[in-house]
Amino acid sequence: MKTMLLIVSTFLLPASLFAAQYHVTQGDVLTIHRSMPEGNITLECFGKRWPVSRGKNGNVWAWIGVDLKTKAKSYPIIWTSGSWRAEDQLSVSKGEFRISHITVDKKMAVFDKETLAHIRSDQRMLKNSYTARVDASPFIHLTNMPVTGIESTPFGAQRYVNGEPRSPHSGIDIAAPEGTPVITPLAGKVLVVSNMYLNGNTVAIGHGHGLVSVFSHLKSASVKEGDWIDRNKPIGEVGKTGRATGPHLHWGIRFQKARINPYSILRQKKQE
Ligand SMILES: [Zn+2]
């Protein structure tokens, strides 16, 4: 009898507490707020560790970023604390992404060896910023856009440059007059200030826990690497540097390297 009870309890307890199913669209951030046992909880999904933090009421907050090209299917979410382990499910659904055609000068579409080296070095610089360590709270509540304007290219759009297919658009483009101030909607440390071949004048800001904002095609940047910038403070001005058909801000967000729709961050409710 004693053995049977033991089997029943080990079987039922984890199942009744967990195996919740979360739904998220490609390119979005999933925010989880739920009760959890005491202790230091870690969270793993897509083979990566994601931030977990205790809120005011003792429940945990956790965030998972889903890259825009993540295959639409179900993935395990694994919670651990010491020897304790529980599992939930994350169901990823397909995003609806547009097709976008742009026509640019040949030098912005076909690259010689030297230019290609420049582009690769720009890409490396940004890639390194995605894993730079920044100590900050993981709470991601944004209230403002970095600039007021009209969205000219949406997130995830399949790009064609002079008729050739390219990588999907990893951010949103907001058209605004040249010189319009750009603010950082979330506080962070300036990780990159660089004049890039395709992205033009670019600022990357690390918000902690692998959350990084990238602002491109700026006319000029008013911050320098290593600066700490509070939320809603200026970082530069809208421009059309690099490969741009007109003045606009390209705003991209990475979360543990995943390409994230900035609107999914803006939609986050207040977290405390
Ligand atoms: Zn863009």
PDB file of N, CA, C and O and ligand atoms in Angstrom, residues 152-154 159 169-174 199 216-217 243 248-252, ligand 1:
ATOM      1  N   SER A 152       7.445  52.048 -42.419  1.00  0.00           N
ATOM      2  CA  SER A 152       7.610  51.881 -43.867  1.00  0.00           C
ATOM      3  C   SER A 152       7.899  50.434 -44.244  1.00  0.00           C
ATOM      4  O   SER A 152       7.489  49.984 -45.309  1.00  0.00           O
ATOM      5  N   THR A 153       8.607  49.697 -43.412  1.00  0.00           N
ATOM      6  CA  THR A 153       8.784  48.257 -43.656  1.00  0.00           C
ATOM      7  C   THR A 153       8.547  47.521 -42.344  1.00  0.00           C
ATOM      8  O   THR A 153       9.195  47.811 -41.346  1.00  0.00           O
ATOM      9  N   PRO A 154       7.599  46.555 -42.350  1.00  0.00           N
ATOM     10  CA  PRO A 154       7.301  45.859 -41.097  1.00  0.00           C
ATOM     11  C   PRO A 154       8.351  44.793 -40.763  1.00  0.00           C
ATOM     12  O   PRO A 154       9.168  44.428 -41.602  1.00  0.00           O
ATOM     13  N   ARG A 159      12.673  40.276 -47.817  1.00  0.00           N
ATOM     14  CA  ARG A 159      13.227  41.364 -48.607  1.00  0.00           C
ATOM     15  C   ARG A 159      13.736  40.911 -49.965  1.00  0.00           C
ATOM     16  O   ARG A 159      14.337  39.846 -50.088  1.00  0.00           O
ATOM     17  N   HIS A 169      13.530  40.919 -42.963  1.00  0.00           N
ATOM     18  CA  HIS A 169      13.753  42.179 -42.254  1.00  0.00           C
ATOM     19  C   HIS A 169      13.711  41.925 -40.747  1.00  0.00           C
ATOM     20  O   HIS A 169      12.670  41.541 -40.215  1.00  0.00           O
ATOM     21  N   SER A 170      14.837  42.173 -40.062  1.00  0.00           N
ATOM     22  CA  SER A 170      14.952  41.775 -38.652  1.00  0.00           C
ATOM     23  C   SER A 170      14.512  42.859 -37.677  1.00  0.00           C
ATOM     24  O   SER A 170      14.767  42.765 -36.483  1.00  0.00           O
ATOM     25  N   GLY A 171      13.847  43.910 -38.191  1.00  0.00           N
ATOM     26  CA  GLY A 171      13.374  44.967 -37.298  1.00  0.00           C
ATOM     27  C   GLY A 171      12.196  45.664 -37.942  1.00  0.00           C
ATOM     28  O   GLY A 171      11.575  45.108 -38.849  1.00  0.00           O
ATOM     29  N   ILE A 172      11.903  46.870 -37.485  1.00  0.00           N
ATOM     30  CA  ILE A 172      10.888  47.667 -38.167  1.00  0.00           C
ATOM     31  C   ILE A 172      11.548  48.959 -38.649  1.00  0.00           C
ATOM     32  O   ILE A 172      12.462  49.473 -38.009  1.00  0.00           O
ATOM     33  N   ASP A 173      11.073  49.459 -39.798  1.00  0.00           N
ATOM     34  CA  ASP A 173      11.553  50.739 -40.316  1.00  0.00           C
ATOM     35  C   ASP A 173      10.483  51.784 -40.044  1.00  0.00           C
ATOM     36  O   ASP A 173       9.306  51.565 -40.353  1.00  0.00           O
ATOM     37  N   ILE A 174      10.922  52.903 -39.456  1.00  0.00           N
ATOM     38  CA  ILE A 174       9.989  53.996 -39.184  1.00  0.00           C
ATOM     39  C   ILE A 174      10.488  55.223 -39.934  1.00  0.00           C
ATOM     40  O   ILE A 174      11.568  55.740 -39.637  1.00  0.00           O
ATOM     41  N   ASN A 199      24.132  49.349 -42.661  1.00  0.00           N
ATOM     42  CA  ASN A 199      23.271  49.900 -41.603  1.00  0.00           C
ATOM     43  C   ASN A 199      23.516  51.383 -41.346  1.00  0.00           C
ATOM     44  O   ASN A 199      22.762  52.003 -40.597  1.00  0.00           O
ATOM     45  N   SER A 216      19.538  51.957 -36.496  1.00  0.00           N
ATOM     46  CA  SER A 216      20.406  52.141 -37.667  1.00  0.00           C
ATOM     47  C   SER A 216      19.955  53.274 -38.584  1.00  0.00           C
ATOM     48  O   SER A 216      18.835  53.749 -38.474  1.00  0.00           O
ATOM     49  N   HIS A 217      20.861  53.628 -39.495  1.00  0.00           N
ATOM     50  CA  HIS A 217      20.712  54.679 -40.522  1.00  0.00           C
ATOM     51  C   HIS A 217      20.654  56.079 -39.897  1.00  0.00           C
ATOM     52  O   HIS A 217      20.109  57.015 -40.490  1.00  0.00           O
ATOM     53  N   ARG A 243      22.510  51.761 -46.419  1.00  0.00           N
ATOM     54  CA  ARG A 243      21.575  51.422 -47.501  1.00  0.00           C
ATOM     55  C   ARG A 243      20.173  51.832 -47.095  1.00  0.00           C
ATOM     56  O   ARG A 243      19.479  51.109 -46.396  1.00  0.00           O
ATOM     57  N   HIS A 248      14.905  57.263 -42.367  1.00  0.00           N
ATOM     58  CA  HIS A 248      14.080  56.390 -41.509  1.00  0.00           C
ATOM     59  C   HIS A 248      14.948  55.801 -40.414  1.00  0.00           C
ATOM     60  O   HIS A 248      16.173  55.795 -40.507  1.00  0.00           O
ATOM     61  N   LEU A 249      14.294  55.307 -39.393  1.00  0.00           N
ATOM     62  CA  LEU A 249      15.001  54.584 -38.337  1.00  0.00           C
ATOM     63  C   LEU A 249      14.723  53.103 -38.515  1.00  0.00           C
ATOM     64  O   LEU A 249      13.567  52.690 -38.626  1.00  0.00           O
ATOM     65  N   HIS A 250      15.793  52.312 -38.547  1.00  0.00           N
ATOM     66  CA  HIS A 250      15.613  50.868 -38.454  1.00  0.00           C
ATOM     67  C   HIS A 250      15.811  50.514 -36.987  1.00  0.00           C
ATOM     68  O   HIS A 250      16.854  50.801 -36.406  1.00  0.00           O
ATOM     69  N   TRP A 251      14.802  49.891 -36.391  1.00  0.00           N
ATOM     70  CA  TRP A 251      14.863  49.496 -34.979  1.00  0.00           C
ATOM     71  C   TRP A 251      14.728  47.982 -34.894  1.00  0.00           C
ATOM     72  O   TRP A 251      13.684  47.433 -35.253  1.00  0.00           O
ATOM     73  N   GLY A 252      15.811  47.351 -34.481  1.00  0.00           N
ATOM     74  CA  GLY A 252      15.803  45.898 -34.338  1.00  0.00           C
ATOM     75  C   GLY A 252      16.002  45.515 -32.886  1.00  0.00           C
ATOM     76  O   GLY A 252      16.623  46.264 -32.133  1.00  0.00           O
TER      77      GLY A 252
HETATM   78 ZN    ZN B   1      15.183  48.187 -41.763  1.00  0.00          ZN
END
